[in-house]
């Protein structure tokens, strides 16, 4: 059992790396997509809506195969890790743009009116008024998605990224003990997800106390 756990633990850094890199990419990409969705220019809204719909509608594994075997196979030299992060990051950006859009809509109109009454510049309105409240409102949904992304990172194993599921598959093929191997992998995913969920609750509660609605 100890050898099994050690083998699976070799995949933890890759699982965390794929998850964190893809989430960071998506968290940044979500802002311009959200801005386009809120644009007053109809073609920009339509383009952003089409991008979000396309990224969210196609299964993640198809995106990863398209990027790695399609684009990476003949146009750009991509490692399995880079292809996995790029694919999952694009999908994450589409999902988080909708989270941000919902959070922006949830900010009370009085906050915008107060910012205008104080004659704040556009950057001041965004960074001092909108962004702190948007982040607080978006944290629960973003954290829930991040935990889901941690589990979805298992798809990267299909490209050969040595994360937990990849290690579990290799070990099950070697030992022919699939039940024990995948049960241990499931527990490992649970051990990684639970602290993330607790941290997100703590962070959300802390921001709720410090930032006035």
Coordinates of C-alpha atoms in Angstrom, one line a residue:
X1 CA 0.0 0.0 0.0
X2 CA 2.9 2.3 0.8
X3 CA 4.4 1.7 -2.6
X4 CA 1.1 2.5 -4.3
X5 CA 0.7 5.8 -2.4
X6 CA 4.2 6.8 -3.3
X7 CA 3.6 6.1 -6.9
X8 CA 0.4 8.1 -6.9
X9 CA 2.0 10.9 -5.0
X10 CA 4.4 11.3 -8.0
X11 CA 1.4 12.6 -9.9
X12 CA 0.3 15.2 -7.4
X13 CA 2.8 18.0 -8.5
X14 CA 1.6 17.5 -12.1
X15 CA -2.1 17.5 -11.1
X16 CA -1.6 20.7 -9.1
X17 CA 0.5 22.3 -11.8
X18 CA -2.1 21.7 -14.5
X19 CA -4.9 22.9 -12.2
X20 CA -3.2 26.1 -11.0
X21 CA -1.8 27.1 -14.4
X22 CA -5.1 26.5 -16.2
X23 CA -7.0 28.3 -13.5
X24 CA -4.6 31.3 -13.5
X25 CA -4.8 31.5 -17.3
X26 CA -8.6 31.3 -17.2
X27 CA -8.9 33.8 -14.4
X28 CA -7.0 36.4 -16.5
X29 CA -8.7 35.5 -19.8
X30 CA -12.1 35.8 -18.2
X31 CA -11.8 39.5 -17.7
X32 CA -11.4 40.6 -21.3
X33 CA -14.1 38.1 -22.3
X34 CA -16.4 39.5 -19.6
X35 CA -15.6 43.1 -20.8
X36 CA -16.5 42.1 -24.4
X37 CA -19.8 40.5 -23.2
X38 CA -20.6 43.8 -21.4
X39 CA -19.5 46.0 -24.3
X40 CA -21.9 48.6 -25.7
X41 CA -20.8 47.6 -29.2
X42 CA -23.0 44.8 -30.4
X43 CA -20.5 43.0 -32.6
X44 CA -18.1 42.7 -29.6
X45 CA -20.9 41.2 -27.5
X46 CA -21.8 38.8 -30.3
X47 CA -18.2 37.7 -30.8
X48 CA -17.6 37.2 -27.1
X49 CA -20.9 35.2 -26.8
X50 CA -19.8 33.0 -29.7
X51 CA -16.4 32.3 -28.2
X52 CA -17.9 31.5 -24.8
X53 CA -20.5 29.2 -26.3
X54 CA -18.0 27.4 -28.4
X55 CA -15.5 26.9 -25.6
X56 CA -18.2 25.7 -23.2
X57 CA -20.1 23.5 -25.6
X58 CA -17.2 21.2 -26.9
X59 CA -16.0 18.5 -24.4
X60 CA -12.7 19.3 -22.8
X61 CA -11.0 16.1 -24.1
X62 CA -11.9 17.2 -27.7
X63 CA -10.3 20.6 -27.1
X64 CA -7.1 18.9 -25.7
X65 CA -6.9 16.5 -28.6
X66 CA -7.5 19.4 -31.1
X67 CA -4.8 21.5 -29.6
X68 CA -2.2 18.7 -29.0
X69 CA -2.7 16.5 -32.1
X70 CA -4.1 19.1 -34.4
X71 CA -2.3 22.4 -33.7
X72 CA 0.6 20.8 -31.9
X73 CA 0.9 18.1 -34.5
X74 CA 1.8 20.2 -37.4
X75 CA 1.9 23.9 -36.6
X76 CA 3.3 24.6 -33.1
X77 CA 5.5 22.3 -31.1
X78 CA 3.5 21.8 -27.8
X79 CA 4.4 19.5 -25.0
X80 CA 1.5 17.5 -23.4
X81 CA 1.6 19.7 -20.4
X82 CA 1.4 22.9 -22.4
X83 CA -1.4 21.6 -24.5
X84 CA -3.4 20.5 -21.4
X85 CA -2.9 23.9 -19.7
X86 CA -3.9 25.8 -22.9
X87 CA -7.0 23.7 -23.5
X88 CA -8.2 23.7 -19.9
X89 CA -7.2 27.4 -19.5
X90 CA -9.3 28.5 -22.5
X91 CA -12.3 26.6 -21.2
X92 CA -11.8 28.0 -17.7
X93 CA -11.7 31.5 -19.2
X94 CA -15.0 31.0 -20.8
X95 CA -16.6 29.8 -17.6
X96 CA -15.1 32.4 -15.4
X97 CA -16.1 35.2 -17.8
X98 CA -19.7 34.3 -17.1
X99 CA -19.0 34.1 -13.3
X100 CA -17.5 37.6 -13.6
X101 CA -20.5 38.9 -15.6
X102 CA -22.9 37.6 -13.0
X103 CA -20.8 39.1 -10.2
X104 CA -20.7 42.5 -12.0
X105 CA -24.5 42.4 -12.4
X106 CA -24.9 41.7 -8.7
X107 CA -23.0 44.9 -7.6
X108 CA -25.7 47.3 -6.4
X109 CA -26.4 50.2 -8.8
X110 CA -25.9 52.6 -5.9
X111 CA -22.2 51.8 -5.9
X112 CA -21.8 52.9 -9.5
X113 CA -23.9 56.0 -8.8
X114 CA -21.7 56.9 -5.8
X115 CA -18.5 56.4 -7.9
X116 CA -19.9 58.8 -10.5
X117 CA -21.0 61.3 -7.9
X118 CA -17.4 61.3 -6.5
X119 CA -16.1 62.0 -10.1
X120 CA -13.8 59.0 -10.0
X121 CA -11.9 58.2 -13.1
X122 CA -12.7 54.9 -15.0
X123 CA -9.6 53.2 -13.5
X124 CA -10.5 54.4 -10.0
X125 CA -14.1 53.1 -10.4
X126 CA -12.9 49.7 -11.5
X127 CA -10.0 49.1 -9.1
X128 CA -11.5 50.9 -6.0
X129 CA -15.2 50.2 -6.4
X130 CA -16.0 47.4 -8.8
X131 CA -13.1 45.0 -8.6
X132 CA -13.1 44.4 -4.8
X133 CA -16.8 43.7 -4.8
X134 CA -16.7 41.6 -8.0
X135 CA -13.9 39.4 -6.5
X136 CA -15.9 38.9 -3.3
X137 CA -19.0 37.9 -5.1
X138 CA -17.2 35.7 -7.7
X139 CA -15.1 33.8 -5.2
X140 CA -17.7 31.0 -4.2
X141 CA -18.5 30.2 -7.9
X142 CA -14.8 30.5 -8.9
X143 CA -13.7 28.2 -6.1
X144 CA -16.3 25.6 -7.0
X145 CA -15.1 25.7 -10.6
X146 CA -11.5 25.4 -9.4
X147 CA -12.3 22.2 -7.5
X148 CA -14.0 20.8 -10.6
X149 CA -11.0 21.8 -12.6
X150 CA -8.8 19.8 -10.2
X151 CA -10.8 16.7 -11.1
X152 CA -10.9 17.6 -14.8
X153 CA -7.2 17.7 -14.8
X154 CA -7.3 14.0 -15.0
X155 CA -8.1 14.5 -18.7
X156 CA -4.5 15.6 -19.2
X157 CA -3.5 11.9 -18.6
X158 CA -4.8 11.2 -22.1
X159 CA -2.0 13.3 -23.5
X160 CA 0.6 11.6 -21.4
X161 CA 0.9 14.2 -18.6
X162 CA 2.1 12.2 -15.5
X163 CA -0.6 13.4 -13.1
X164 CA -2.5 11.2 -10.6
X165 CA -4.8 9.5 -13.1
X166 CA -1.9 8.7 -15.4
X167 CA 0.1 7.2 -12.5
X168 CA -3.0 5.2 -11.4
X169 CA -3.5 3.8 -14.9
X170 CA 0.1 2.8 -15.1
X171 CA 0.1 1.1 -11.7
X172 CA -3.2 -0.7 -12.4
X173 CA -1.8 -2.1 -15.6
X174 CA 1.3 -3.2 -13.8
X175 CA -0.3 -4.7 -10.7
X176 CA -3.8 -5.7 -12.0
X177 CA -5.3 -4.3 -8.8
X178 CA -7.6 -1.7 -10.4
X179 CA -10.0 -1.5 -7.4
X180 CA -7.3 -0.7 -4.9
X181 CA -5.4 1.6 -7.2
X182 CA -8.3 3.8 -8.3
X183 CA -9.8 3.8 -4.8
X184 CA -6.5 5.3 -3.5
X185 CA -6.5 7.8 -6.4
X186 CA -10.0 8.8 -5.5
X187 CA -9.0 9.4 -1.9
X188 CA -6.0 11.4 -3.0
X189 CA -8.3 13.7 -5.1
X190 CA -10.6 14.1 -2.1
X191 CA -7.6 15.0 0.1
X192 CA -6.6 17.7 -2.4
X193 CA -10.2 19.0 -2.9
X194 CA -11.3 19.3 0.7
X195 CA -8.7 21.9 1.8
X196 CA -9.4 24.0 -1.3
X197 CA -13.1 24.0 -0.4
X198 CA -12.4 25.0 3.2
X199 CA -10.0 27.7 2.1
X200 CA -12.5 29.2 -0.3
X201 CA -15.1 29.4 2.4
X202 CA -12.7 31.1 4.8
X203 CA -11.6 33.6 2.1
X204 CA -15.1 34.4 1.1
X205 CA -16.2 35.0 4.7
X206 CA -13.1 37.1 5.4
X207 CA -13.7 39.4 2.3
X208 CA -17.4 39.6 3.2
X209 CA -16.4 41.1 6.6
X210 CA -13.8 43.5 5.2
X211 CA -15.5 44.8 2.1
X212 CA -18.8 46.7 2.5
X213 CA -21.5 45.6 0.1

